[in-house]
Coordinates of C-alpha atoms in Angstrom, one line a residue:
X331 CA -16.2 -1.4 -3.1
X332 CA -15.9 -1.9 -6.3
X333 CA -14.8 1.5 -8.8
X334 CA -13.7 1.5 -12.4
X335 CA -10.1 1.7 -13.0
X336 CA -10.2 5.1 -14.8
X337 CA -12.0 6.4 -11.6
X338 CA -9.4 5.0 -9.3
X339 CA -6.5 7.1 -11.7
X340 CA -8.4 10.2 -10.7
X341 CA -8.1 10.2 -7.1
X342 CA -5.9 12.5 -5.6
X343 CA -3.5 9.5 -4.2
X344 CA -2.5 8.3 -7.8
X345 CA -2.6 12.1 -9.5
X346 CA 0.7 11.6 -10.4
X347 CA 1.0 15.5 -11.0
X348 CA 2.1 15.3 -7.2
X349 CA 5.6 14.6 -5.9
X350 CA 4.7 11.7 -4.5
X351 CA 1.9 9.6 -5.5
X352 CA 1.0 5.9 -6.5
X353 CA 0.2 4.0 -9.7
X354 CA -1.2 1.2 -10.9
X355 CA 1.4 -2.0 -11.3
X356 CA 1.8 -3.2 -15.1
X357 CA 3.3 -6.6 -16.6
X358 CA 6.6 -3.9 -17.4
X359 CA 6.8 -3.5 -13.8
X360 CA 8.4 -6.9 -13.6
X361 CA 12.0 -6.4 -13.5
X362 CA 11.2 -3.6 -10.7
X363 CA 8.5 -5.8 -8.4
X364 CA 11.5 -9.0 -8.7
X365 CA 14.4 -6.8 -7.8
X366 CA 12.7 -5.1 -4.9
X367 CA 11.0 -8.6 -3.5
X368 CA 14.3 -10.4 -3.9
X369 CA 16.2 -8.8 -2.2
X370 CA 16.3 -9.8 1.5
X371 CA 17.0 -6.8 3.4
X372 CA 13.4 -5.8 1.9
X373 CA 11.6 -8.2 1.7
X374 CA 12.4 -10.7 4.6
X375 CA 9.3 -10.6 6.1
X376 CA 7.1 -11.5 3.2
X377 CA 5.9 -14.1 0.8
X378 CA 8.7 -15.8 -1.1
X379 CA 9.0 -14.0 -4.4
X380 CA 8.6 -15.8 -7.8
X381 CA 11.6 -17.6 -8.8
X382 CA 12.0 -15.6 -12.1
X383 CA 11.2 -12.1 -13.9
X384 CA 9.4 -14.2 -16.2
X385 CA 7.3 -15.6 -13.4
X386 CA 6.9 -12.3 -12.2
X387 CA 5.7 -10.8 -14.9
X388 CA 2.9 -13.5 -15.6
X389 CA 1.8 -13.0 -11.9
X390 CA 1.4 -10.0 -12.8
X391 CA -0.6 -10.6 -16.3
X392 CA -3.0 -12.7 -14.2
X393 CA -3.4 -9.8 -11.4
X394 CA -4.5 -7.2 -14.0
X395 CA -7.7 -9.4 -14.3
X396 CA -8.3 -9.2 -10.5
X397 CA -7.7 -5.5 -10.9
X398 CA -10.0 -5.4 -13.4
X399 CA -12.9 -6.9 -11.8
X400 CA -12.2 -5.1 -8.6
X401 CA -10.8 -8.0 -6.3
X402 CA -7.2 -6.4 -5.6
X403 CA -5.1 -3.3 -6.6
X404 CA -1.1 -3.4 -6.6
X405 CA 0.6 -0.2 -6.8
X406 CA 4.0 1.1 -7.2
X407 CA 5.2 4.0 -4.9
X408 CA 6.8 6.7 -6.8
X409 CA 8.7 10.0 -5.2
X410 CA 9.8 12.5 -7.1
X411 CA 9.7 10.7 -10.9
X412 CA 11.2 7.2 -9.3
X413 CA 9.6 4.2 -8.3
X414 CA 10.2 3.7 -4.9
X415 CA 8.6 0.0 -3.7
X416 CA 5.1 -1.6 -4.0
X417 CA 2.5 -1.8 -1.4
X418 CA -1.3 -3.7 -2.2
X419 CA -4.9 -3.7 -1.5
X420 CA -6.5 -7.3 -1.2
X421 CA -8.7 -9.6 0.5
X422 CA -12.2 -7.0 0.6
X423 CA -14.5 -8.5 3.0
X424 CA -17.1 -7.6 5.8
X425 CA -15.6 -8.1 9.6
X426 CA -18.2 -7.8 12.2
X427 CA -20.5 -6.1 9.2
X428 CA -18.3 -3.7 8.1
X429 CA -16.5 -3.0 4.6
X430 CA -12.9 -4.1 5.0
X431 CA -9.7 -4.0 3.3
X432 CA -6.3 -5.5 3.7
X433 CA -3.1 -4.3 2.6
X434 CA 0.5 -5.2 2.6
X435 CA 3.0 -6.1 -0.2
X436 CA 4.6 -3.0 1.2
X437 CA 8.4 -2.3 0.4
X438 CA 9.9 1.2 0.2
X439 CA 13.7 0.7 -1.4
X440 CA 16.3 2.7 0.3
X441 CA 17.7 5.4 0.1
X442 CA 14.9 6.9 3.2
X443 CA 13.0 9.5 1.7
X444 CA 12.1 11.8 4.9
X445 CA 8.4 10.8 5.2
X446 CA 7.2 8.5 2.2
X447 CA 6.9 5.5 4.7
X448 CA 3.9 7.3 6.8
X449 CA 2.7 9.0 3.4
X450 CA 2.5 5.8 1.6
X451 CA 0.1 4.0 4.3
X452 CA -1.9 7.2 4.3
X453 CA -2.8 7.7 1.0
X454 CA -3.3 3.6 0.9
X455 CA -6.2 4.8 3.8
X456 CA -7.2 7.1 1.9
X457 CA -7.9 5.7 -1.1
X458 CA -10.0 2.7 0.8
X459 CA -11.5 5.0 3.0
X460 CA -12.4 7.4 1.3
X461 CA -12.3 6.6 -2.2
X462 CA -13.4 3.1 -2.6
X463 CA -15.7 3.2 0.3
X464 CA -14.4 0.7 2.9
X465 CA -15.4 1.3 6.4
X466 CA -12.6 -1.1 7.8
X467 CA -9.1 -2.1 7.4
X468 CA -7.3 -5.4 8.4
X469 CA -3.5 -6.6 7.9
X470 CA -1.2 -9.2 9.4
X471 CA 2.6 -8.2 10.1
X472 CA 5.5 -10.8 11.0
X473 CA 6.1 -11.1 14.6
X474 CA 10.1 -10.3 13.8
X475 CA 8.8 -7.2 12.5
X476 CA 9.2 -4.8 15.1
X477 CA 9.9 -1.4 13.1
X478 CA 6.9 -2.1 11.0
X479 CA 4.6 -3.4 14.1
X480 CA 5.9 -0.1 16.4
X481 CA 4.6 2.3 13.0
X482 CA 1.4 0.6 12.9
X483 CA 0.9 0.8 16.6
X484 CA 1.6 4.5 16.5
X485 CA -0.5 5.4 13.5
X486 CA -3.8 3.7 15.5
X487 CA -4.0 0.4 14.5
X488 CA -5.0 -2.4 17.2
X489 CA -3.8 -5.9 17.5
X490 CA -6.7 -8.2 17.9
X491 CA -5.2 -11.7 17.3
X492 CA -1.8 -13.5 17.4
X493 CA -0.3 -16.9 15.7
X494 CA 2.7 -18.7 15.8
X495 CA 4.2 -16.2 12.8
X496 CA 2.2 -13.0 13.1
X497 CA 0.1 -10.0 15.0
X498 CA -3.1 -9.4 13.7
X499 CA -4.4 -5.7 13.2
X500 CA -7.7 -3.9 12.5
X501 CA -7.4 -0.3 11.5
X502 CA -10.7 1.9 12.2
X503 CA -11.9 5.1 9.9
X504 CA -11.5 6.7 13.2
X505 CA -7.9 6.0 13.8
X506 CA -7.5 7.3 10.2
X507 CA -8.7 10.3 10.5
X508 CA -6.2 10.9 13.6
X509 CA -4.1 9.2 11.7
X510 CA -4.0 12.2 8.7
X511 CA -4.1 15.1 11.3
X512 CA -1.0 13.9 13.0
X513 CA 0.9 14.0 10.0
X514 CA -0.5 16.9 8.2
X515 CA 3.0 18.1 7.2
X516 CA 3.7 15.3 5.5
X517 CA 0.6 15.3 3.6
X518 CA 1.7 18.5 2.5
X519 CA 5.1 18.2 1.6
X520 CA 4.4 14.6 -0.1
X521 CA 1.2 15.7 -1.8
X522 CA 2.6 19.0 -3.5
X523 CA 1.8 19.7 -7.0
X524 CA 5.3 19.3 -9.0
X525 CA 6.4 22.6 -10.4
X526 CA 6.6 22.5 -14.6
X527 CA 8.0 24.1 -17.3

């Protein structure tokens, strides 16, 4: 499960040669990460942010040594040379003696960019699936959170569990793969090669 950061910047999902694509989450990403969590139209359905950039930005000192030693990996989305939102890969565990992977964090600001929603969960498969050799995925999503729930639904995913606050979910490398083929044009479109000079 684990892969050295340099191998993980190689994969296709953070070639950032592509229009859009993801990379890793630095300290300097504070003032972005804050903004994006603190607003509540965004982020309403997750964690409470830190209280400061500051905090913030030593959160995110302390995650680079998770990164490091393979425990997590916190990306920013970019499209088309902007950074778009977040969206993280945490809690690796076996479920019913399988390699699994949460993920979650995930916040695309406005405005819509046809698509990046559905390629941004795909290439966060991708990478577990078939990059960092997970078998399994697993994610919790606020009850509240219909549009979210409805897209995970639709891309596959089952809900095995409920509490008082959230639906529980378990993705298969199955559902994946049906996953990608359904949504082959936006593989395309998103995973073009940007034209330069």
């Amino acid at each position: 499960m684990h892969m050295p950061i340099d191998r993980i910047r190689e994969t296709r999902p953070l070639d950032s040669r592509r229009r859009s694509h993801l990379r890793l989450a630095e300290p300097s990403d504070a003032v972005l990460i804050y903004r994006l969590r603190s607003d509540n139209r965004l982020s309403r359905f997750l964690n409470a942010p830190p209280t400061t950039v500051e905090e913030q930005a030593a959160w995110l000192t302390r995650y680079k040594n998770d990164e490091a030693a393979g425990r997590q990996y916190y990306f920013i989305i970019v499209s088309d040379g902007q950074d778009r939102g977040t969206v993280r890969m945490y809690d690796f565990r076996i479920i019913k003696g399988l390699k699994s992977f949460c993920w979650g964090s995930w916040i695309i600001a406005p405005p819509p960019v046809v698509g990046l929603a559905g390629y941004s969960a795909l290439v966060i498969y991708e990478l577990g699936f078939e990059h960092l050799g997970f078998e399994h995925c697993h994610f919790d999503v606020r009850r509240e959170n219909e549009s979210v729930i409805n897209f995970h639904l639709r891309s596959g995913a089952k809900i095995v569990d409920e509490g008082e606050q959230d639906y529980f979910f378990h993705f298969s490398r199955e559902a994946y793969d049906a996953f990608r083929s359904a949504h082959a044009s936006a593989i395309e479109r998103h995973s073009a090669l940007l034209q330069t000079s």
